[in-house]
Short mmCIF file of C-alpha atoms in Angstrom, two decimals:
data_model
loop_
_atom_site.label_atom_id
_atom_site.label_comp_id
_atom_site.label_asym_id
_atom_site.label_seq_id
_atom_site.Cartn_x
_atom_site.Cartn_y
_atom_site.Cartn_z
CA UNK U 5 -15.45 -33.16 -11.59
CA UNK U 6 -12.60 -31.18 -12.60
CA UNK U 7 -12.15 -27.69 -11.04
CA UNK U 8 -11.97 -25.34 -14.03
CA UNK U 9 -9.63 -22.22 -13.14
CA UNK U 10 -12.24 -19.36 -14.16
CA UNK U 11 -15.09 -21.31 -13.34
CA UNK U 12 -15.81 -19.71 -9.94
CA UNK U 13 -17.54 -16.09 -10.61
CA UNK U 14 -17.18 -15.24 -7.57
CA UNK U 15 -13.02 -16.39 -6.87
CA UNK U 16 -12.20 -14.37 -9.67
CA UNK U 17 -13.88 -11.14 -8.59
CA UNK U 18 -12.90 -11.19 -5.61
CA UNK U 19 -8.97 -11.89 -6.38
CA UNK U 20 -9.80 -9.14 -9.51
CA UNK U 21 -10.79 -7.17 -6.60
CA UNK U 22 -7.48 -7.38 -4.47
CA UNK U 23 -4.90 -8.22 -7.07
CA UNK U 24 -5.55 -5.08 -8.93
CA UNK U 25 -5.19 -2.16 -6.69
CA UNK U 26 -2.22 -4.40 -5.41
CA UNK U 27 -0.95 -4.77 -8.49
CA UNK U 28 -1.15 -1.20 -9.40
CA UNK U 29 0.30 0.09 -6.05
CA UNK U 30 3.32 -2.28 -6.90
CA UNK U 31 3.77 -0.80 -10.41
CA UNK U 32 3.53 2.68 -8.53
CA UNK U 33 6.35 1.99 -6.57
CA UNK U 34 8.55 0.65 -9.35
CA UNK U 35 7.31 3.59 -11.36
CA UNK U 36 9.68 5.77 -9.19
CA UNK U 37 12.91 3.67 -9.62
CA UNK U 38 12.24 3.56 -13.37
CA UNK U 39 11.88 7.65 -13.27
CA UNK U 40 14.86 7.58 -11.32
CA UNK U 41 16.72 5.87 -13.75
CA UNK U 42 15.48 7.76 -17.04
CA UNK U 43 15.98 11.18 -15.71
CA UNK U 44 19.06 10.93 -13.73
CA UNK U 45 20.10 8.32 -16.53
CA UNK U 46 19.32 11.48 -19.14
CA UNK U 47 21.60 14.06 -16.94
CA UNK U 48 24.70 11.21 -16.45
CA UNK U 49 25.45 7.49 -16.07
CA UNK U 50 27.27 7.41 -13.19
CA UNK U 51 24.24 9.47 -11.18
CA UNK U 52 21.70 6.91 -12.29
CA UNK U 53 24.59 4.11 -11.34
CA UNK U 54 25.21 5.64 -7.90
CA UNK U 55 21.53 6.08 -7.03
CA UNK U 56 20.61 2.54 -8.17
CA UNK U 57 23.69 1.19 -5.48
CA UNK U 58 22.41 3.72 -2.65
CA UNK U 59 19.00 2.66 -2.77
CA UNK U 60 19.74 -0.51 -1.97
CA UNK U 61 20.35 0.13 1.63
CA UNK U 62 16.26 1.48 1.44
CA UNK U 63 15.61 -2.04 -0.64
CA UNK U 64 16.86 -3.44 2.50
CA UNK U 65 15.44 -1.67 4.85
CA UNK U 66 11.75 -2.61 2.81
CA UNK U 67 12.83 -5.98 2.64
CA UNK U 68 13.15 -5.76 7.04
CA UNK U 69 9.95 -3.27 6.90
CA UNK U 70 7.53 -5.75 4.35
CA UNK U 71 7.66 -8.73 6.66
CA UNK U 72 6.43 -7.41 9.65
CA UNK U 73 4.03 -6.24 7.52
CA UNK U 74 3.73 -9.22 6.07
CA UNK U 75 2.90 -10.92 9.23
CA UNK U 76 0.44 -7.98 10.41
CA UNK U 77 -1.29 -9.12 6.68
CA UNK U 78 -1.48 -12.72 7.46
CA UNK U 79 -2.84 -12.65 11.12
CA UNK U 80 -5.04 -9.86 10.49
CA UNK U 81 -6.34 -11.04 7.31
CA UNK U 82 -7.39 -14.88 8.93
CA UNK U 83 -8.99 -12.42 12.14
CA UNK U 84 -10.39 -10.44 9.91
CA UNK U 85 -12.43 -13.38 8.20
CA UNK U 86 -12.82 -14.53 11.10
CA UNK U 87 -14.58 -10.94 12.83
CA UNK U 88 -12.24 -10.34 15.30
CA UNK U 89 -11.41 -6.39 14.26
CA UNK U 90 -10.50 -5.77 18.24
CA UNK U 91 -7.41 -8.39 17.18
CA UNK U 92 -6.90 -7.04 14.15
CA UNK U 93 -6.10 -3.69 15.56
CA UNK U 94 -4.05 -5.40 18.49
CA UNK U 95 -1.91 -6.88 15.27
CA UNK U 96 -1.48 -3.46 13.91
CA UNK U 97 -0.54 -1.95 17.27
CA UNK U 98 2.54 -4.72 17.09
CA UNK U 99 3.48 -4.04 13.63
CA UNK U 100 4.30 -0.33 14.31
CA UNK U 101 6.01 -0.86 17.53
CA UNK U 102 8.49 -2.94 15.30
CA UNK U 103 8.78 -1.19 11.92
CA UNK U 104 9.28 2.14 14.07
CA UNK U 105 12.51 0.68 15.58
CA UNK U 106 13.61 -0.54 12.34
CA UNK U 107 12.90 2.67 10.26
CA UNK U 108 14.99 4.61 12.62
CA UNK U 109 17.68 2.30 12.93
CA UNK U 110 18.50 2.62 8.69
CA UNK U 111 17.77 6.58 9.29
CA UNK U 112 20.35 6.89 11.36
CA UNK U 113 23.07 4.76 9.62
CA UNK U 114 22.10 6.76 6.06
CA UNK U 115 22.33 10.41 7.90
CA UNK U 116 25.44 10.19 9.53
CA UNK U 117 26.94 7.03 8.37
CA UNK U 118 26.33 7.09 4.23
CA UNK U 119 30.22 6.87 3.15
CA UNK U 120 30.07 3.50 4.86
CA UNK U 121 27.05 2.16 3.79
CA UNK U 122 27.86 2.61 0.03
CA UNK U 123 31.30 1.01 0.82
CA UNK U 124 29.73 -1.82 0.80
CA UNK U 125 28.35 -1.65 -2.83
CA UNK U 126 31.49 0.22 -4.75
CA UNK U 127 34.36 0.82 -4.56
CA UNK U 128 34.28 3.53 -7.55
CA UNK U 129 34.85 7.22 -5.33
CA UNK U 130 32.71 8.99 -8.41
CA UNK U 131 30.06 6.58 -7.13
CA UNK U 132 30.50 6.95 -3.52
CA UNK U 133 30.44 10.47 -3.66
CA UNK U 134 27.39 11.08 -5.38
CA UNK U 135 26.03 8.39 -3.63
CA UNK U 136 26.32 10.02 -0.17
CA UNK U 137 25.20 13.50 -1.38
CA UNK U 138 21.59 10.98 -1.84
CA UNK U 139 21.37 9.22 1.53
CA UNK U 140 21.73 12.41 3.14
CA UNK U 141 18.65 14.09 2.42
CA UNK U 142 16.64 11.13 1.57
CA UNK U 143 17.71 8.82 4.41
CA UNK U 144 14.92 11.44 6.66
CA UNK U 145 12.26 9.86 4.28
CA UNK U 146 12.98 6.30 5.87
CA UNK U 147 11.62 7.85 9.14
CA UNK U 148 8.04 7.36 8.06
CA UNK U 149 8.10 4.26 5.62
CA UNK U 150 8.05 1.64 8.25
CA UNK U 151 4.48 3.59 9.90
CA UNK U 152 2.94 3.96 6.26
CA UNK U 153 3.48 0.29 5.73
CA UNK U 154 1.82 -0.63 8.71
CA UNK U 155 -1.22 1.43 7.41
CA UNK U 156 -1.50 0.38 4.09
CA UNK U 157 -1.05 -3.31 5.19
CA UNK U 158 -3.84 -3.54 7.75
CA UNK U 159 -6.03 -1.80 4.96
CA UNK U 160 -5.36 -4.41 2.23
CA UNK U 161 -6.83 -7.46 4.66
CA UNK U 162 -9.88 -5.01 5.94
CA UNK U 163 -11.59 -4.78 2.25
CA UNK U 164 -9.49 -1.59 1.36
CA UNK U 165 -7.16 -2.32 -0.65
CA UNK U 166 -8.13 0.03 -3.49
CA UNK U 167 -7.92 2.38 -1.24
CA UNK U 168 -3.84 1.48 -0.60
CA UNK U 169 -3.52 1.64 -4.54
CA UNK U 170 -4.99 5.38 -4.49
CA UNK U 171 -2.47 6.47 -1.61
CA UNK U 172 0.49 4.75 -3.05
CA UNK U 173 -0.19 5.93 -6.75
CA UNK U 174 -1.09 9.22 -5.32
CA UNK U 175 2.62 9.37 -3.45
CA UNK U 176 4.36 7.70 -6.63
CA UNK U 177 2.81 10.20 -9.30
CA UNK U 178 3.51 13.51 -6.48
CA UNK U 179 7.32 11.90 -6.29
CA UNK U 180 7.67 11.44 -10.12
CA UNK U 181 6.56 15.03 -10.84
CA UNK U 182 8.75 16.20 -7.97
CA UNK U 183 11.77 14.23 -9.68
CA UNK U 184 11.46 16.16 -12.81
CA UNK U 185 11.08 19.62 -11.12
CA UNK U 186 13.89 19.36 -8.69
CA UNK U 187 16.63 17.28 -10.93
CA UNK U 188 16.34 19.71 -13.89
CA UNK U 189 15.27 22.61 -12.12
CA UNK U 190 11.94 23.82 -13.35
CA UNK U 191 9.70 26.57 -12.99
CA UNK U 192 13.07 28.41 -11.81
CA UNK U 193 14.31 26.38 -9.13
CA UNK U 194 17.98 25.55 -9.42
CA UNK U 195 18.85 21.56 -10.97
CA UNK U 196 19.78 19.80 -7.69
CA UNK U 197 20.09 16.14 -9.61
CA UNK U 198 20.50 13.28 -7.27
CA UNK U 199 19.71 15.64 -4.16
CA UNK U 200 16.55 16.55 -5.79
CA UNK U 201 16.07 12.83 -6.59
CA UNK U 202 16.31 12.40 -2.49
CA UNK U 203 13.87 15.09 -1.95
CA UNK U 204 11.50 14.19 -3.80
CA UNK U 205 10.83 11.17 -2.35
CA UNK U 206 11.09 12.41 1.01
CA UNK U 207 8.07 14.96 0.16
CA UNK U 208 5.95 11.93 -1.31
CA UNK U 209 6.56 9.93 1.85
CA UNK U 210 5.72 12.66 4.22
CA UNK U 211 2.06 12.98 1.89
CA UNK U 212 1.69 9.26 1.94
CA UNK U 213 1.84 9.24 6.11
CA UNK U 214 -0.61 12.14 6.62
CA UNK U 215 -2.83 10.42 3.87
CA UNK U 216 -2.85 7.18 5.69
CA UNK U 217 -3.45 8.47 8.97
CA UNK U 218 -6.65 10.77 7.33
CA UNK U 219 -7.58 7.53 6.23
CA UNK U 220 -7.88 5.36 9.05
CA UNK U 221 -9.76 7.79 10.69
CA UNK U 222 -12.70 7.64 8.85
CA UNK U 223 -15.75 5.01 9.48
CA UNK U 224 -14.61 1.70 8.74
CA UNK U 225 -11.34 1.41 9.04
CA UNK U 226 -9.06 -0.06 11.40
CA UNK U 227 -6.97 2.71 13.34
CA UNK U 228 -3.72 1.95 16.04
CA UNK U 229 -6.06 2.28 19.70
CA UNK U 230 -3.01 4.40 21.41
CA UNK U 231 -4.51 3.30 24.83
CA UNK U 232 -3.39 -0.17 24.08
CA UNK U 233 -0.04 0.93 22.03
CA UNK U 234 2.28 -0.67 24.39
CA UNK U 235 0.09 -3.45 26.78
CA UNK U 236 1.56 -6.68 25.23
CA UNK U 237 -0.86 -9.46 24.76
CA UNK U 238 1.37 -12.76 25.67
CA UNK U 239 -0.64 -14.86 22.89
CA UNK U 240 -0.80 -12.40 20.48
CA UNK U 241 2.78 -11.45 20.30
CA UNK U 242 3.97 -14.92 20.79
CA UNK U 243 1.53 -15.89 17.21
CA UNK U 244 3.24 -12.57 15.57
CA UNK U 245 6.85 -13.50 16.37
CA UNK U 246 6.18 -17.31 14.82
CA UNK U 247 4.75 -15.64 11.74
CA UNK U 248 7.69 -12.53 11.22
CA UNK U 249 10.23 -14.33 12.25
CA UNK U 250 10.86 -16.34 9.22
CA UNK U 251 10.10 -13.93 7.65
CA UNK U 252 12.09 -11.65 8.51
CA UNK U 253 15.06 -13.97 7.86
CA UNK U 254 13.72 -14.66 5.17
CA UNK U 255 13.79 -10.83 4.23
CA UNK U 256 17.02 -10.15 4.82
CA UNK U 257 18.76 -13.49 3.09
CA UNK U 258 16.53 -12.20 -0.08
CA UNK U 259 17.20 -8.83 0.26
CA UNK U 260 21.17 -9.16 1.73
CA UNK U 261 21.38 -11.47 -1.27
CA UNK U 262 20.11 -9.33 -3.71
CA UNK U 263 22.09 -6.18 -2.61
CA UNK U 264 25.27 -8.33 -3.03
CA UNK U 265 24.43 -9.38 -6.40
CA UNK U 266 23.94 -5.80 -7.02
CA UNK U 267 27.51 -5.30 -5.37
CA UNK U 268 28.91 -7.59 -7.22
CA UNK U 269 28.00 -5.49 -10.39
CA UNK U 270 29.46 -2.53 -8.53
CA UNK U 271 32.55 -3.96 -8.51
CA UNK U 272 32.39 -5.32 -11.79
CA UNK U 273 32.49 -1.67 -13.29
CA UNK U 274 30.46 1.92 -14.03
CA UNK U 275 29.10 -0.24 -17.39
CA UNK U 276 27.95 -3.42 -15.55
CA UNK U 277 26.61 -1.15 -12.81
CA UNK U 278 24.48 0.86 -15.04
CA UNK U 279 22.98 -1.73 -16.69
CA UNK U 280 22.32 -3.52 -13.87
CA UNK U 281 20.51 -0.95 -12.51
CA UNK U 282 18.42 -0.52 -15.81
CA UNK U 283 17.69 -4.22 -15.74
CA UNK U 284 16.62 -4.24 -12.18
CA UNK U 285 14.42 -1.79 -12.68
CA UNK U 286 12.67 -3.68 -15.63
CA UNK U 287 12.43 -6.55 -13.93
CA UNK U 288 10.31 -5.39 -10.71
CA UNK U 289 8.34 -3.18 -13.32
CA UNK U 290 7.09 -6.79 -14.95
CA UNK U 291 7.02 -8.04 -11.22
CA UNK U 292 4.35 -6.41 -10.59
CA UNK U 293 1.76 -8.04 -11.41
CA UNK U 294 2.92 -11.77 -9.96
CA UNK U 295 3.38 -9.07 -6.78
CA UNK U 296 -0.23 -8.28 -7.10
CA UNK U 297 -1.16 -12.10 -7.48
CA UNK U 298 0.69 -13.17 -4.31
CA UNK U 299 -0.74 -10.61 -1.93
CA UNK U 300 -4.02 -10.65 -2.97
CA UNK U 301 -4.74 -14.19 -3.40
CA UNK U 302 -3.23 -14.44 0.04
CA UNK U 303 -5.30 -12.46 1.53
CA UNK U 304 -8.40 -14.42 -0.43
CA UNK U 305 -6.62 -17.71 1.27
CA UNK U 306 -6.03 -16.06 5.08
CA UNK U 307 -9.76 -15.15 4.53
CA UNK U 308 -11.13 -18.72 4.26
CA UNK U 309 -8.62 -20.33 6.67
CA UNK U 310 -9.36 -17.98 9.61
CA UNK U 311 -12.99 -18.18 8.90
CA UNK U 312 -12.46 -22.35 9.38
CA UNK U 313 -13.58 -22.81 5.45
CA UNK U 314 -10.11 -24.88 4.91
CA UNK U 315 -11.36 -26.56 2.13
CA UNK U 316 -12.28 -24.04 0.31
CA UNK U 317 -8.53 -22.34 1.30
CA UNK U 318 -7.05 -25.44 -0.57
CA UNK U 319 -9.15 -24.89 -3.44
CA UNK U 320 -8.13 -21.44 -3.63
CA UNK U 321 -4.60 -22.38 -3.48
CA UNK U 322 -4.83 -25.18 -5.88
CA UNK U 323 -6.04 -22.29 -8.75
CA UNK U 324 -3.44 -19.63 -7.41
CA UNK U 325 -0.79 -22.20 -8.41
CA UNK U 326 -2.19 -22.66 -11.90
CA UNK U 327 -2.02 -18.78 -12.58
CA UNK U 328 1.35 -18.62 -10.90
CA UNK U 329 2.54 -20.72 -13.99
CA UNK U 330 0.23 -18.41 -16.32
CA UNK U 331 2.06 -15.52 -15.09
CA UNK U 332 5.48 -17.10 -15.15
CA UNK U 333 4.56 -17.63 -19.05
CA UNK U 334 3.45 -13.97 -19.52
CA UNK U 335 5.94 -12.35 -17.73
CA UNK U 336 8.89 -14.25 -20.02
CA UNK U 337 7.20 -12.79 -23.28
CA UNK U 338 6.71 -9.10 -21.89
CA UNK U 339 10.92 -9.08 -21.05
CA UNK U 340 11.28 -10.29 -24.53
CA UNK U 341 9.36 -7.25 -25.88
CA UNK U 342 10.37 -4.69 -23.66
CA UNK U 343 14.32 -5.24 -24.91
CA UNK U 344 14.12 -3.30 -27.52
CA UNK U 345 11.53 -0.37 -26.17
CA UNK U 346 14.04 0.06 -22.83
CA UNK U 347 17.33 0.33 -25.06
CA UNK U 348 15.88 3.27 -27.16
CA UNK U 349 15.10 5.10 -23.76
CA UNK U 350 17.54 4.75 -21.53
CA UNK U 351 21.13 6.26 -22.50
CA UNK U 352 24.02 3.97 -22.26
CA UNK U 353 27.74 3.41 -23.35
CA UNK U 354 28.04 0.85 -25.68
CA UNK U 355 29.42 -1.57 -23.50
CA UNK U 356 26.35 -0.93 -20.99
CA UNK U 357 24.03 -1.82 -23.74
CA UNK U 358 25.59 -4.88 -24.98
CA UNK U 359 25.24 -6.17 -21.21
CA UNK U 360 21.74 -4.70 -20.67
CA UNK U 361 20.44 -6.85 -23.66
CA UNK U 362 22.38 -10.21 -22.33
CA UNK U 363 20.84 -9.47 -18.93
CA UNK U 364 17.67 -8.62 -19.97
CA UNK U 365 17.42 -12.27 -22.10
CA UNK U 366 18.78 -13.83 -18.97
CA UNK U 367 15.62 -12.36 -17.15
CA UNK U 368 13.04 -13.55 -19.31
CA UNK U 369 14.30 -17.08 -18.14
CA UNK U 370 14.20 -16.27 -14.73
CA UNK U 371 11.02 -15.02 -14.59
CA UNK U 372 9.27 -17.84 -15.00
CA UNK U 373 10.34 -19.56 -11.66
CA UNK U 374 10.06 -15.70 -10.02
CA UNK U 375 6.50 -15.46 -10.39
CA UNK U 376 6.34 -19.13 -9.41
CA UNK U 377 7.86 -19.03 -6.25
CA UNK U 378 6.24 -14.99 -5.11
CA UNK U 379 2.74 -16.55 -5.91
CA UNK U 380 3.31 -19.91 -3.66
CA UNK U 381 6.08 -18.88 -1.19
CA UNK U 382 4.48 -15.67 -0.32
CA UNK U 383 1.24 -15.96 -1.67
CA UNK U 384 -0.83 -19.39 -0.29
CA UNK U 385 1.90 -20.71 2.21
CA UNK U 386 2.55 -17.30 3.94
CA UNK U 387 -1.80 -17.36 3.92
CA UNK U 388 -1.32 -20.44 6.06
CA UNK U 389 1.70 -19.57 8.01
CA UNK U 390 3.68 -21.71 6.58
CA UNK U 391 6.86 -19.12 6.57
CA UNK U 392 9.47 -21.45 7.54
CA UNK U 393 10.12 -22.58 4.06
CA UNK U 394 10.87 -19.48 2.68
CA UNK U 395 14.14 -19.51 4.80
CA UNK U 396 14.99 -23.05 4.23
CA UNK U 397 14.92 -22.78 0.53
CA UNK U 398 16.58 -19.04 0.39
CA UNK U 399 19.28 -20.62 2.92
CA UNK U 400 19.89 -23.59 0.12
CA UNK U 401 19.60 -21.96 -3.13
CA UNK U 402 20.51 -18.34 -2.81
CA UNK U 403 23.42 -18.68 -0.11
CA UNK U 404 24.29 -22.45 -1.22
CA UNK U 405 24.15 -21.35 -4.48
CA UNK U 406 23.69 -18.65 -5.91
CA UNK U 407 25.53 -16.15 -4.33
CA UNK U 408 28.65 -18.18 -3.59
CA UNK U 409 29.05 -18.59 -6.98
CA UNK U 410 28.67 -14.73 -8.08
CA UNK U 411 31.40 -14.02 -5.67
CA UNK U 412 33.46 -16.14 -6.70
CA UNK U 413 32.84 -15.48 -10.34
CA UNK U 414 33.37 -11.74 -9.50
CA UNK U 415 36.66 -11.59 -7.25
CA UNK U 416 38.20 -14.97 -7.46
CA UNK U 417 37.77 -16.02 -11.46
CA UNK U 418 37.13 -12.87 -13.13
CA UNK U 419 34.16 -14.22 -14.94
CA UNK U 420 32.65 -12.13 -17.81
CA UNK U 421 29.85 -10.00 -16.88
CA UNK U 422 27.01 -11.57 -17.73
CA UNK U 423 28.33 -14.81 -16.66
CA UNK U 424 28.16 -13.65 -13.33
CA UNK U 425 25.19 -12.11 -14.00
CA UNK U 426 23.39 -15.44 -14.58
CA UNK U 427 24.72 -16.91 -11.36
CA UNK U 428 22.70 -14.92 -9.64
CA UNK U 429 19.26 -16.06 -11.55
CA UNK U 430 20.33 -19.51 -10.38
CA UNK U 431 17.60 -19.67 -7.32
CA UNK U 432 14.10 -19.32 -8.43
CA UNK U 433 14.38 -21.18 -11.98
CA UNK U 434 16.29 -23.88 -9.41
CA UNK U 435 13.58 -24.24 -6.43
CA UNK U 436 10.23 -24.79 -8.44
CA UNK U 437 10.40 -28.82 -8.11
CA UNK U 438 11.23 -28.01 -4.48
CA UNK U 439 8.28 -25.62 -3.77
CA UNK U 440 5.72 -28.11 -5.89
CA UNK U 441 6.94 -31.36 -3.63
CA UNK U 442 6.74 -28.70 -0.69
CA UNK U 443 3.04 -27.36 -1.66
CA UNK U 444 1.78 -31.18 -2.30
CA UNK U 445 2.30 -31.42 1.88
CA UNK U 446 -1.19 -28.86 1.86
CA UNK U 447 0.71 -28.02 5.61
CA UNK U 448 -0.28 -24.52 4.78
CA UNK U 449 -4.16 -25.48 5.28
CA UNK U 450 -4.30 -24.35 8.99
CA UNK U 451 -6.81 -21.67 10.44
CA UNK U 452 -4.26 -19.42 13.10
CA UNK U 453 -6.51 -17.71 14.97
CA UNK U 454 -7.62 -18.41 18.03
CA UNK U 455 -10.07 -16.58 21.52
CA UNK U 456 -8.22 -13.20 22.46
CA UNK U 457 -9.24 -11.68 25.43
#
């Protein structure tokens, strides 16, 4: 017989369960760029331009920070389901000894090294200058983002995820009131703009830590044991490193490449800058909820594999794959709509708002193969630990493709905007016959765990 998608009462409450505080947490976070934007975007253009290029350095830096995290969610959500918690907290242990190293690696290059770092992005000194006067203050915020990931991660896979959605939406709505008082200046306090921007998220982020770690000290939650912080278990570390490491090169080709398409637009001019940064912030707004999708019907997945149910993991997978589509569907007609809503908001030059609307059709195409390719890539084969692909295919069709041909477009053939623009789309509307032929191989049906002493 037939498996019916929303047959199974009990699949669908328990991805409902996951996939919406997920989903939430990852509209929280966008929330913040997309406050960003409108009130900087309401004081100037160029500050909301400028911000847009200097957070990508922290875009990278998440990209670097989410896979270890990633890989702490995928070996402790298969121990987890499997009732090893003394693992799971070994796996968390190894996740914070590596984000640490990588959160103060980008705080020192955006404290003392900013001028370079936006270099990279612009080479408009209006830019670069307001830039800087951002990195500096918030650049001490990147300190603690590596540790709260950790926390909120190892949460997710031990049944608290709504929990993560409360702290992050907490954070977010703290930073997005914080925005408004210290860019404008309210309640007396002088307008500090993009500084205030900067310190405003380093407030939330310092609030998010101390509510994690209040958290995970409570009955029933997994906490770091310090007496085992640094005793390396040979096994253990050797399963982590097979899971991160693709990822993490996986991370930074997605996230390199998608800071140079964003440099590309920085070079392109202030106009196809701004709107850029507009349409990037639309986009992971509608994101969201193929975000939500992803992690929590991986988790579901890494639940039934590392409990040995790998049938039933296949099964799950099989009906992730039919709602990946669903979403890809949805996700196309909420771009459509949102054209005309995020052109009446957001202040623009006229020849920002011509591109905005090209970019923002351009999306709605693209969409369809994002949601695709987050709900499969790092959804059900990441469940599995089936990373490797992820690099292979971001190898081929973002630095084959992609991004060889928005570089060229932008400094060799002086392609229109939005030309340009669509090169960089290219990859996940490209890969989906590639990922299907790639799923149909079911070598992400494997249970990873294994007897830890």
């Amino acid at each position: 017989m037939r498996d019916r998608l929303f047959s199974d009462k009990i699949f669908c409450r328990k991805l409902f369960q996951l996939t919406l505080p997920i989903a939430l947490q990852s509209l929280m976070l966008a929330s913040v760029a997309a406050a960003d934007a409108i009130m900087l975007g309401s004081v100037r253009q160029d500050s909301m331009a400028a911000v847009s290029l200097a957070t990508q350095i922290q875009f990278i830096q998440n990209m670097a920070l989410s896979t270890i995290a990633a890989a702490a969610g995928i070996l402790g959500a298969q121990y987890w389901g499997k009732g090893d918690k003394r693992t799971v907290q070994d796996v968390f242990c190894i996740s914070l000894r590596y984000c640490g190293g990588i959160s103060l690696l980008f705080f020192l290059g955006c404290v003392f090294f900013p001028r370079y770092l936006m270099q990279i992005f612009t080479n408009e000194e209006v830019l670069i200058s307001i830039g800087i006067r951002y990195l500096r203050v918030a650049g001490w915020s990147y300190l603690l983002t590596g540790i709260s990931q950790c926390y909120l991660a190892i949460m997710k896979v031990s049944e608290h995820a709504s929990k993560t959605a409360m702290i992050s939406s907490g954070a977010v709505l703290l930073n997005i009131v914080l925005n408004a008082v210290f860019i404008f200046g309210l309640f007396g306090l002088p307008a500090m703009e993009v500084q205030g921007a900067a310190l405003a998220t380093l407030i939330a982020r310092v609030v998010e830590l101390v509510w994690c770690v209040s958290c995970s000290l409570k009955e029933g939650y997994i906490r770091p044991d310090w007496s085992r912080f640094f005793k390396r278990n040979p096994l253990l570390s050797s399963d982590f490193r097979k899971c991160a490491l693709p990822l993490v090169g996986a991370g930074l080709f997605w996230g390199v490449g998608f800071t140079s398409y964003t440099a590309f637009m920085g070079h392109m001019g202030t106009d196809a800058a701004a709107a850029n940064s507009v349409a990037s912030v639309v986009r992971d707004l509608i994101c969201c909820l193929c975000n939500g999708i992803s992690s929590g019907g991986g988790i579901l997945v890494g639940h039934e594999l590392g409990a040995g149910n790998l049938k039933r993991g296949k099964l799950y997978g099989d009906r992730l794959v039919k709602l990946a589509f669903l979403c890809g569907i949805l996700s196309t007609g909420i771009m459509f709509l949102a054209t005309p809503v995020v052109l009446y908001f957001v202040k623009l030059t006229d020849q920002a708002g011509k591109y905005l609307v090209g970019m923002m059709v351009i999306m709605a195409v693209y969409m369809i193969g994002r949601a695709v390719n987050t709900i499969i890539i790092n959804g059900i084969f990441a469940a599995g630990g089936d990373t490797m692909f992820d690099l292979y295919s971001l190898a081929v069709s973002m630095w084959g493709l992609a991004v060889p041909l928005a570089a060229a477009g932008t400094f060799l053939f002086h392609w229109p905007v939005l030309v340009v623009y669509a090169c960089t789309c290219l990859d996940e509307v490209g890969k989906i016959p590639w990922v299907m032929i790639h799923y149909k191989k079911y070598i992400w049906v494997k249970d990873l765990t294994r007897e830890i002493n």
